[in-house]
Coordinates of C-alpha atoms in Angstrom, one line a residue:
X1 CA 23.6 -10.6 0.1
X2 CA 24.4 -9.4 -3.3
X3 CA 22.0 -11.9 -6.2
X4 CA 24.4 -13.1 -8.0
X5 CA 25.8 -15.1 -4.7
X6 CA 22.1 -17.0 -4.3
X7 CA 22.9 -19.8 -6.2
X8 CA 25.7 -21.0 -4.3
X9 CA 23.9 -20.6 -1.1
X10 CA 20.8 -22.3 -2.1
X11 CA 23.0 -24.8 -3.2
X12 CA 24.4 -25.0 0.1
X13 CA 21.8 -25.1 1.6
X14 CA 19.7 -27.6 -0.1
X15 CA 22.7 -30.0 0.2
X16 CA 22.4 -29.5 4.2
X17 CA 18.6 -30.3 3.5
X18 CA 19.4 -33.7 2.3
X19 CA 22.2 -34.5 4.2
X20 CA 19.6 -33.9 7.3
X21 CA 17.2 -36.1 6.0
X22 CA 19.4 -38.6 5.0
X23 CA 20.8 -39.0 8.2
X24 CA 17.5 -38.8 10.0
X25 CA 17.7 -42.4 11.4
X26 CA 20.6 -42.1 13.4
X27 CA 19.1 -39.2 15.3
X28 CA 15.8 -41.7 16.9
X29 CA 18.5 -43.1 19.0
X30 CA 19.9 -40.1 19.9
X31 CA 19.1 -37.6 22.4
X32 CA 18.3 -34.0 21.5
X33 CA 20.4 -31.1 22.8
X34 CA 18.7 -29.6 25.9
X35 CA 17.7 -26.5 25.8
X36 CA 20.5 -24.4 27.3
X37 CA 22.9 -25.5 24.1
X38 CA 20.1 -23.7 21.8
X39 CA 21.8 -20.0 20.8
X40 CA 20.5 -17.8 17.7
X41 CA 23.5 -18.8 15.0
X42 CA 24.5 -22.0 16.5
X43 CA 24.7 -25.2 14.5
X44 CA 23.4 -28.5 16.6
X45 CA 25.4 -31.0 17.7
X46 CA 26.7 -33.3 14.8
X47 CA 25.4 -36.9 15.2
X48 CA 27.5 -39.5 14.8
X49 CA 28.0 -41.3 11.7
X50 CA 26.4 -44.4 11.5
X51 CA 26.7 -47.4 9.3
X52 CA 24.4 -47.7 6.2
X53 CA 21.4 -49.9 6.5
X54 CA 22.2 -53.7 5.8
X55 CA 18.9 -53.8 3.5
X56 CA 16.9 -51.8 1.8
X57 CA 14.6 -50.2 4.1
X58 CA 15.6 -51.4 7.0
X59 CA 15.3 -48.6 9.7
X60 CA 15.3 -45.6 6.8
X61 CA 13.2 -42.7 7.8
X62 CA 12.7 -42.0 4.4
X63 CA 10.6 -44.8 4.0
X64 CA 8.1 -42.6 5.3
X65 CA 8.8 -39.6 5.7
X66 CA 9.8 -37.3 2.8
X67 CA 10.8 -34.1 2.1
X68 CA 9.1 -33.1 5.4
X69 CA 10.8 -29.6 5.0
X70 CA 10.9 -29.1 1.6
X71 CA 8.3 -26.6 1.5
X72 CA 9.5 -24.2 4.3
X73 CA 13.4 -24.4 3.0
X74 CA 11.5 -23.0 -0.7
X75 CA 9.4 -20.6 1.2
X76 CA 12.9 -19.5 3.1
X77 CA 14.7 -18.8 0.0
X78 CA 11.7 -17.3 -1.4
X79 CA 11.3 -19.4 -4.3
X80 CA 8.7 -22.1 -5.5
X81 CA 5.2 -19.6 -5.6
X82 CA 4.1 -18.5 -9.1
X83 CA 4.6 -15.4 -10.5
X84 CA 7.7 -14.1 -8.6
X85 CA 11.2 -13.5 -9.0
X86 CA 13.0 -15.1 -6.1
X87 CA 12.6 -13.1 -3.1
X88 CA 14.7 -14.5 -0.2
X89 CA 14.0 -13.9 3.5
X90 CA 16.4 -11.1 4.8
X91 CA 16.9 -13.4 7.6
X92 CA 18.2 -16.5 4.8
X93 CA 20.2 -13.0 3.3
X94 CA 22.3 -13.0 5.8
X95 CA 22.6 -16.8 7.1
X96 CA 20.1 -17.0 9.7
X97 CA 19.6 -20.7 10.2
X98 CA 16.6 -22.7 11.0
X99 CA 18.3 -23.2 14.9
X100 CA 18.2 -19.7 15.1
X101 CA 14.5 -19.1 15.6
X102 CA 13.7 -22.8 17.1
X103 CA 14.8 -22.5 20.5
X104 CA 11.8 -23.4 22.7
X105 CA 12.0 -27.5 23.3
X106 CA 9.1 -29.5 22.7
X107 CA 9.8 -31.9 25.1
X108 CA 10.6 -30.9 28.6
X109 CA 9.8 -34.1 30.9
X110 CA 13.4 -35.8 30.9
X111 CA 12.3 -38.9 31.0
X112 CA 11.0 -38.8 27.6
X113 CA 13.7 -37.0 25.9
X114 CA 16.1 -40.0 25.5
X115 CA 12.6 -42.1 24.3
X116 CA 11.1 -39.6 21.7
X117 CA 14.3 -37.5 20.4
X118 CA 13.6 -33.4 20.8
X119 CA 11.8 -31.0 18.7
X120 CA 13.0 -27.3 18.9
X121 CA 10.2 -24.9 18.2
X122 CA 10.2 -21.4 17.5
X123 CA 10.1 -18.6 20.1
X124 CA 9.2 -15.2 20.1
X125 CA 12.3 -14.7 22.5
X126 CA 14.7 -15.5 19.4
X127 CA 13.1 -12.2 17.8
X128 CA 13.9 -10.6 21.4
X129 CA 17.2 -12.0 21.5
X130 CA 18.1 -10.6 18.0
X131 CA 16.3 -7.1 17.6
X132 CA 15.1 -6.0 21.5
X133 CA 11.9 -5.6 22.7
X134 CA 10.9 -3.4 20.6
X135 CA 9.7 -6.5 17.9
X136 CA 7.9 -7.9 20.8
X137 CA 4.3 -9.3 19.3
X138 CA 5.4 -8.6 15.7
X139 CA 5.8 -12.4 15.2
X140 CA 2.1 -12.6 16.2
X141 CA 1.3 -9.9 14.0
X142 CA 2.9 -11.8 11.1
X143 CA 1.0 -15.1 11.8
X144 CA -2.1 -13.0 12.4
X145 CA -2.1 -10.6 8.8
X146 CA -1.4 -13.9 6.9
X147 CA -4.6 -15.2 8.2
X148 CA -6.6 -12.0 7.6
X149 CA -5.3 -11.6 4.1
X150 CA -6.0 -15.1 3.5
X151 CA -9.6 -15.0 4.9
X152 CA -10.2 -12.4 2.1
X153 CA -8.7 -14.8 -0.5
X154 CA -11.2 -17.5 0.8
X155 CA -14.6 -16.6 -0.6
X156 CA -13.0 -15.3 -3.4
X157 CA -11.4 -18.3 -4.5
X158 CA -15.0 -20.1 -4.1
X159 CA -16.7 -17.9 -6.2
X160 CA -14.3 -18.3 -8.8
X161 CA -14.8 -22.3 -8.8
X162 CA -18.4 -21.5 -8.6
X163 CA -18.2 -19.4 -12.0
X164 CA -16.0 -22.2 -13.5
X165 CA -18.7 -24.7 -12.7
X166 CA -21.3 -23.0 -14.0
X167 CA -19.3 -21.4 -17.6
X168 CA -20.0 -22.4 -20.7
X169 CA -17.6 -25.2 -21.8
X170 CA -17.0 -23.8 -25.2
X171 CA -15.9 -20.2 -23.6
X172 CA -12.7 -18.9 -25.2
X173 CA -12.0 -17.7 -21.7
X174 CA -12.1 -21.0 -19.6
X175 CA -8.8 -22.4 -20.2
X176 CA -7.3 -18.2 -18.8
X177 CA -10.0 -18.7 -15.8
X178 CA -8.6 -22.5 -15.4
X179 CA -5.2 -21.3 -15.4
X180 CA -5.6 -18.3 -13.0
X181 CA -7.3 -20.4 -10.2
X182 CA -4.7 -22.6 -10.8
X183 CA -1.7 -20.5 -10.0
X184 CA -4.0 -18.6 -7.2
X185 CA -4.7 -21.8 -5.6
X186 CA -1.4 -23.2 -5.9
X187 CA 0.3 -19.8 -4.6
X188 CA -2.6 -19.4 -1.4
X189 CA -1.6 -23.4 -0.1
X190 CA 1.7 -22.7 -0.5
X191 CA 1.4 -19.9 1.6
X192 CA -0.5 -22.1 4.4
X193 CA 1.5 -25.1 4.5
X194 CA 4.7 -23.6 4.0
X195 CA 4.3 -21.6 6.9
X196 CA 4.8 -18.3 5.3
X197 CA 5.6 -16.6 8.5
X198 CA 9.3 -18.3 7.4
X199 CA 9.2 -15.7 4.9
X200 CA 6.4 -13.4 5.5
X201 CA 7.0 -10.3 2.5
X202 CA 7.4 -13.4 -0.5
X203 CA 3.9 -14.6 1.5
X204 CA 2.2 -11.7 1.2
X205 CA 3.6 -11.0 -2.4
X206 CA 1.9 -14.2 -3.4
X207 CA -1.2 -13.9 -1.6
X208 CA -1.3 -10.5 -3.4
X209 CA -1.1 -11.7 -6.8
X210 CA -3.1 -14.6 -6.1
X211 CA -5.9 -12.0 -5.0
X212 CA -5.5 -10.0 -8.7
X213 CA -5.6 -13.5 -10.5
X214 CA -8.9 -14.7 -8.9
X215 CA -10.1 -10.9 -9.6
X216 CA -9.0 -11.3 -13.0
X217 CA -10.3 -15.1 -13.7
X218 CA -14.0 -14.0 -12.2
X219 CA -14.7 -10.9 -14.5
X220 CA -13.4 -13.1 -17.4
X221 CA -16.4 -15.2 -16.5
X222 CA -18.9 -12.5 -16.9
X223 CA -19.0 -12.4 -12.9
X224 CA -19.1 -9.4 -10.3
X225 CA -15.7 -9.8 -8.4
X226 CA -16.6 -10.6 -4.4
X227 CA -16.9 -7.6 -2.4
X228 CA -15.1 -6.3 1.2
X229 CA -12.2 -5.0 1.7
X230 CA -8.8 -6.5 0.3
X231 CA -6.3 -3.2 0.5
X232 CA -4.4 -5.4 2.7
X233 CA -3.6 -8.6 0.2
X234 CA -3.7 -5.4 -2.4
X235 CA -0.2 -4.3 -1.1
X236 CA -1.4 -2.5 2.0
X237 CA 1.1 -4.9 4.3
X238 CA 4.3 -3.6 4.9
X239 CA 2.8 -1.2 7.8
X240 CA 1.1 -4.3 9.6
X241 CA 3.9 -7.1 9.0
X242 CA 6.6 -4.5 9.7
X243 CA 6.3 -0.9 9.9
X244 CA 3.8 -0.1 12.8
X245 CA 5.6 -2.7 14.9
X246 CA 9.0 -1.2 14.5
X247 CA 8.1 2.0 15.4
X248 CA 8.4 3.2 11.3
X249 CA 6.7 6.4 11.0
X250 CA 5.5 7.5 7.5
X251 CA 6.0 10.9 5.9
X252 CA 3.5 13.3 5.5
X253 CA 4.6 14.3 1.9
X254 CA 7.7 13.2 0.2
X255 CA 9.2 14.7 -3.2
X256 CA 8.6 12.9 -6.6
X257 CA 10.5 14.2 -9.6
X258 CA 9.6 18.0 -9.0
X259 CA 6.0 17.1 -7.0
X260 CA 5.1 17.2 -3.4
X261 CA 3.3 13.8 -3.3
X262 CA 0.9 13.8 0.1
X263 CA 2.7 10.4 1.2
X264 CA 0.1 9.5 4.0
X265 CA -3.0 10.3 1.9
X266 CA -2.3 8.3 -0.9
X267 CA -2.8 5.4 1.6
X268 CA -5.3 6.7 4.6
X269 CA -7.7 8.6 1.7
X270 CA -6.9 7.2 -1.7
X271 CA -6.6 3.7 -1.5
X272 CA -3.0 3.1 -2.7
X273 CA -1.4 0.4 -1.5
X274 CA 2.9 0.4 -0.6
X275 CA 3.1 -1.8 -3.5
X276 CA 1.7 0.7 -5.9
X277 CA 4.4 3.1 -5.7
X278 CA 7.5 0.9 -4.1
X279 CA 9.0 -2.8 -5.0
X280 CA 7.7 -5.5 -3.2
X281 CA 11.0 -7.3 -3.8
X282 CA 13.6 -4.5 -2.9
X283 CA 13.2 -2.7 0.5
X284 CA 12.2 1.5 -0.1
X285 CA 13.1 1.0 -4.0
X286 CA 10.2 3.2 -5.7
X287 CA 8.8 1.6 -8.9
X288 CA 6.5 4.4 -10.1
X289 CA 6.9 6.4 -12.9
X290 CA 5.1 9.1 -14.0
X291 CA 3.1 6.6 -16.3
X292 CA 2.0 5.2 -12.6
X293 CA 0.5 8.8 -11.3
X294 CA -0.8 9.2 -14.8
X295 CA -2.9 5.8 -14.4
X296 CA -4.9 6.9 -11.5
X297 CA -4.5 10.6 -11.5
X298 CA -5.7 11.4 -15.5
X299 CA -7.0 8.4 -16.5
X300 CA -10.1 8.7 -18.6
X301 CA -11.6 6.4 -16.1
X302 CA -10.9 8.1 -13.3
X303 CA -13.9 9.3 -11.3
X304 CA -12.2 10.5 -8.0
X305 CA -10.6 13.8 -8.4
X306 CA -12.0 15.2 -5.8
X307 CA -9.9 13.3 -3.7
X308 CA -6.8 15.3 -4.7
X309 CA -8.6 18.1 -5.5
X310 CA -10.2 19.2 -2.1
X311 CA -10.4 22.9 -2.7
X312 CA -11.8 22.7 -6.2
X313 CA -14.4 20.7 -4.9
X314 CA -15.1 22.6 -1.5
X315 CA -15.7 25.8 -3.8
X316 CA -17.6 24.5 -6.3
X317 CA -19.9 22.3 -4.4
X318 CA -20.4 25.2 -1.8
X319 CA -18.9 23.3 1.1
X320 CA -16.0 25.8 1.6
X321 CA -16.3 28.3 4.8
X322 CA -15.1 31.3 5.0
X323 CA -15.5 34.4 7.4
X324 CA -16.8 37.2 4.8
X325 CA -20.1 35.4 3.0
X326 CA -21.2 31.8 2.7
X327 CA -20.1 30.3 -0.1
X328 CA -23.1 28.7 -2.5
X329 CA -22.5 25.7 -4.6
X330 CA -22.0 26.0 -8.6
X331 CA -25.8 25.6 -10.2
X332 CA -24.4 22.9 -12.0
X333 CA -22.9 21.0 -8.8
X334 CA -25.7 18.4 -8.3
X335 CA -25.9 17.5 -12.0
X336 CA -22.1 17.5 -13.8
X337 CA -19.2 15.7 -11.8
X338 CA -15.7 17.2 -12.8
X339 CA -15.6 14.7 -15.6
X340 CA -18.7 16.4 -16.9
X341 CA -16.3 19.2 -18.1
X342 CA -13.0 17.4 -17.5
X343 CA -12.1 14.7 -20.4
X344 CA -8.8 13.3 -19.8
X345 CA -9.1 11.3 -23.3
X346 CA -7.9 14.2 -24.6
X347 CA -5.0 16.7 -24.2
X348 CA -6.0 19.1 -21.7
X349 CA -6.7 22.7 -23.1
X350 CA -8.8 25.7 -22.2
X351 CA -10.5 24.7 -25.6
X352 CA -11.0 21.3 -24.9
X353 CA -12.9 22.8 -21.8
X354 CA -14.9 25.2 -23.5
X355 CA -15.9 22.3 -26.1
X356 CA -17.7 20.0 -23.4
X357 CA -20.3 23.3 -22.9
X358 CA -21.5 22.3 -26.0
X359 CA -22.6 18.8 -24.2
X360 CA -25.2 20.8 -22.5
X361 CA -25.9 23.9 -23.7
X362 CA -25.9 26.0 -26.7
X363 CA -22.6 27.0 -29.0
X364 CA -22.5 30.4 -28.3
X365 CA -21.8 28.8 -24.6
X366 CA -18.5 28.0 -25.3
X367 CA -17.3 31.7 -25.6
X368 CA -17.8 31.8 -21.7
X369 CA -15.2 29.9 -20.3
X370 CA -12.4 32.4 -21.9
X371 CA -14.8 35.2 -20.0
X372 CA -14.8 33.3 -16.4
X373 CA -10.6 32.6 -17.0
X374 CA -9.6 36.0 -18.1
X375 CA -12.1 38.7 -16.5
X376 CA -11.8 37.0 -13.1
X377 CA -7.9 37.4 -13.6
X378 CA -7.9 41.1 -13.3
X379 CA -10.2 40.5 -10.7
X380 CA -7.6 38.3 -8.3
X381 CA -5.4 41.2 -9.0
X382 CA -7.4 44.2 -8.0
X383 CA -8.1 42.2 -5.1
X384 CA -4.6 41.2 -4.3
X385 CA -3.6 44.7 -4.5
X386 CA -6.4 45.9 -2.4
X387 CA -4.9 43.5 0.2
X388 CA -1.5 44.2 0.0
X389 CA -2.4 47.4 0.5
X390 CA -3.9 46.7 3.6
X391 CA -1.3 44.9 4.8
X392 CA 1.4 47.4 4.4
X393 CA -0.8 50.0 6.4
X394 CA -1.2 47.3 9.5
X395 CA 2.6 46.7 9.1
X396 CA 3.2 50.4 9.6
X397 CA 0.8 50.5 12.7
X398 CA 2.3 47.9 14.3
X399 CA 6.3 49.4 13.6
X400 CA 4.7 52.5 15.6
X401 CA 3.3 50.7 18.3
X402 CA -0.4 51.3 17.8
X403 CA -2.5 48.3 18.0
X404 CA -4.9 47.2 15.3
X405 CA -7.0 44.3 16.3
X406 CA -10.1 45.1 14.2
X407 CA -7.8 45.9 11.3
X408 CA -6.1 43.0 11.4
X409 CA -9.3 40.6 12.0
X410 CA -10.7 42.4 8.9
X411 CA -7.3 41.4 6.9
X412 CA -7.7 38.3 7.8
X413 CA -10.7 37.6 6.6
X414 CA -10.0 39.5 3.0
X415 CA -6.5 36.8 3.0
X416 CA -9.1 34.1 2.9
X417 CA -11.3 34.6 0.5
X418 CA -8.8 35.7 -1.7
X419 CA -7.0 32.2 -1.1
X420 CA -9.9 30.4 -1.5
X421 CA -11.0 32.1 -5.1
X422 CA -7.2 31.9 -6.0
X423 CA -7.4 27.8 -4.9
X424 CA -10.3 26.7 -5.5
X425 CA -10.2 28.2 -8.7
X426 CA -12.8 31.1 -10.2
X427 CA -14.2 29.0 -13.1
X428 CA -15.1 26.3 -10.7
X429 CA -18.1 29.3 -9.0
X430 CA -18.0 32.4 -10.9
X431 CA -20.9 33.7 -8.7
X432 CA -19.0 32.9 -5.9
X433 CA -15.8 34.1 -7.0
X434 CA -17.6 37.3 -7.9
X435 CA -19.1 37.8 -4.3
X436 CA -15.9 36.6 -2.6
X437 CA -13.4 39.0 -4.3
X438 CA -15.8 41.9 -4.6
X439 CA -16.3 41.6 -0.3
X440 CA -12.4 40.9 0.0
X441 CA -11.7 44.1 -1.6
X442 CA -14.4 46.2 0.6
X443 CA -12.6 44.5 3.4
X444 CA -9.6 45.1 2.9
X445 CA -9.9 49.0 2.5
X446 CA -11.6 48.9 5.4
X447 CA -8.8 47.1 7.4
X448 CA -6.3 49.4 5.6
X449 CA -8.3 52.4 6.8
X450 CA -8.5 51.2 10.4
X451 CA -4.8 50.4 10.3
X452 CA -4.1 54.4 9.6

């Protein structure tokens, strides 16, 4: 359903809203459809009209009860939380009604359905009906992640009262606390007695920001924000509400602009959540930019590169394996993380690297990093000559049917240390880079030679 026709429909259906209620006090007298009339789509039976009440009050449900629904209808057209655009149910998008999903009576002994009316309640078997068996359970899952995500949301909220409680009145940063908990607190009991399983991605979208808000408000306070694990109310909930259920299986790497983003890791490794990189209004639209990558990826404040950068950090913290020597850690490994050298502050330059030397050592220090870049590059490509040569020579053993198993083993091993120098990058373990290409070389004449 295209925006622009919401208004009509909300219209529509807040009309039908109030017409139910008004009419609610013909239906005491009136019994409810059994259960066999109950079919996804269908409207109920129309009650008769009945004659307006003689006085004021007299036998008017309203008197009452009011608005008994109001919540779930807003929840259903995805509007009434804090902080959101309207985000309707795809269910409301295309005219599910509430009849739909309550099909299960509440009432099955007869003789009490033409005392106490009938209640319809939902069933997982409407899902079933619908979508196959394939959505079995993911109605419990939906109930179930709203609970989780708002367990998390729990002792955050109370430390946030506890910090208002204890502030100093005269803080310039109350009334933004105040306000905060406020909208947090509001968008959380919304959530519960709304029954945002009516609606479940608008529930989680509010739970989400209420989770930021309360994160906010504490630090504002001067307060450590409470601990645990909240990746889920972060944006981590598509796969649980929807995803895993439906048998949705994620990419391993998807293309960004002209980058080969590893998809799965960004989640499983680096803590992204779905709703850092797509819209949690618009199913699949992406919202990043290249300001977004830039955030985490460059930021100044960013500590976890190695991450991302797994072969940079294997070879220069001596953790990489390879066949032809072990590989030692960088001397400066257990002192200088890769923002030691690394300052994303500033434009990134083989200058601006050879400045932060002078951090630690002496001036004349900075004239090394040009050495490491540029001697090691004729080094790769002695080496990656000595290889190709190698390979050429096993190539023309095996075209003439001669087997070279010990050549070949010997290649191997000359391919991967080259790779890892070439990856893991020379300035990031000169001595090791030294070792590595000098024995990759040997090696490969040798495997050339056994090739002949």
């Amino acid at each position: 359903m295209r925006r622009a026709a919401l208004p009509g429909v909300l219209l529509a259906v807040t009309l039908a809203v109030g017409g139910a209620q008004a009419a609610e006090p013909s239906r005491g007298a009136e019994q409810g459809p059994p259960a066999t009339l109950q079919h996804p789509g269908l409207h109920p039976p129309v009650p008769e009209a009945t004659t307006a009440p003689q006085r004021p009050g007299e036998l008017d449900c309203r008197g009452c009860h009011q608005k008994k629904h109001r919540g779930v209808v807003e929840m259903y057209l995805g509007m009434g939380g804090h902080g959101t655009p309207m985000i309707p149910s795809h269910m409301f998008q295309v005219r599910v009604e509430c009849v739909a999903c309550h099909i299960a009576p509440k009432e099955t002994e007869q003789e009490r359905i033409g005392l106490v009316g009938q209640t319809f309640r939902p069933s997982e078997q409407a899902c079933l009906n619908c979508h196959g068996a394939k959505y079995r359970g993911m109605l419990h899952q939906w109930t179930d992640t709203l609970e989780r995500m708002g367990a998390v949301l729990t002792p955050k909220l109370q430390a946030v009262h506890d910090a208002i409680a204890r502030a100093d009145a005269g803080s310039p940063k109350l009334a933004r606390a105040r306000k905060l908990t406020a909208d947090a607190e509001y968008n959380i009991r919304f959530v519960v007695f709304a029954r945002g399983v009516h609606n479940v991605f608008y529930a989680a979208d509010l739970l989400k920001l209420a989770n930021g808000w309360l994160d906010e408000a504490v630090a504002l306070l001067g307060r450590t924000p409470v601990g645990g694990d909240d990746q889920l109310v972060r944006g981590g909930y598509c796969a649980v509400l929807c995803h895993k259920a439906a048998g949705v299986t994620q990419t391993e790497t998807v293309r960004f602009g002209r980058v080969t983003v590893p998809h799965v890791r960004h989640v499983s490794e680096f803590g992204a959540t779905c709703t850092s990189c797509h819209s949690a209004e618009k199913h699949k639209a992406v919202t990043a930019t290249a300001a977004t990558c830039a955030s985490c990826h460059h930021s100044p404040l960013n500590e976890r590169c190695e991450g991302c950068h797994r072969e940079q950090s294997a070879f220069y913290r001596g953790t990489a394996q390879v066949t032809l020597a072990k590989v030692a850690p960088n001397l400066m490994a257990a002192a200088v993380p890769c923002t030691g050298c690394h300052d994303w502050s500033k434009k990134p330059s083989r200058a601006a690297l050879a400045e932060a030397c002078r951090g630690c050592h002496e001036p004349q220090y900075t004239t090394i990093l040009p050495e490491w870049t540029g001697g090691f590059r004729g080094e790769v490509r002695k080496t990656a000559e000595a290889v190709s040569r190698a390979e050429v020579a096993l190539a023309r053993a095996r075209r003439g049917g001669r087997r070279a198993a010990e050549a070949d083993a010997l290649l191997r091993s000359a391919q991967e240390a080259l790779a890892l120098v070439r990856k893991g990058g020379a300035a990031h373990n000169p001595l090791a880079a030294g070792a590595l290409l000098s024995a990759a070389r040997d090696t490969a004449v040798q495997a050339a030679a056994r090739a002949r």
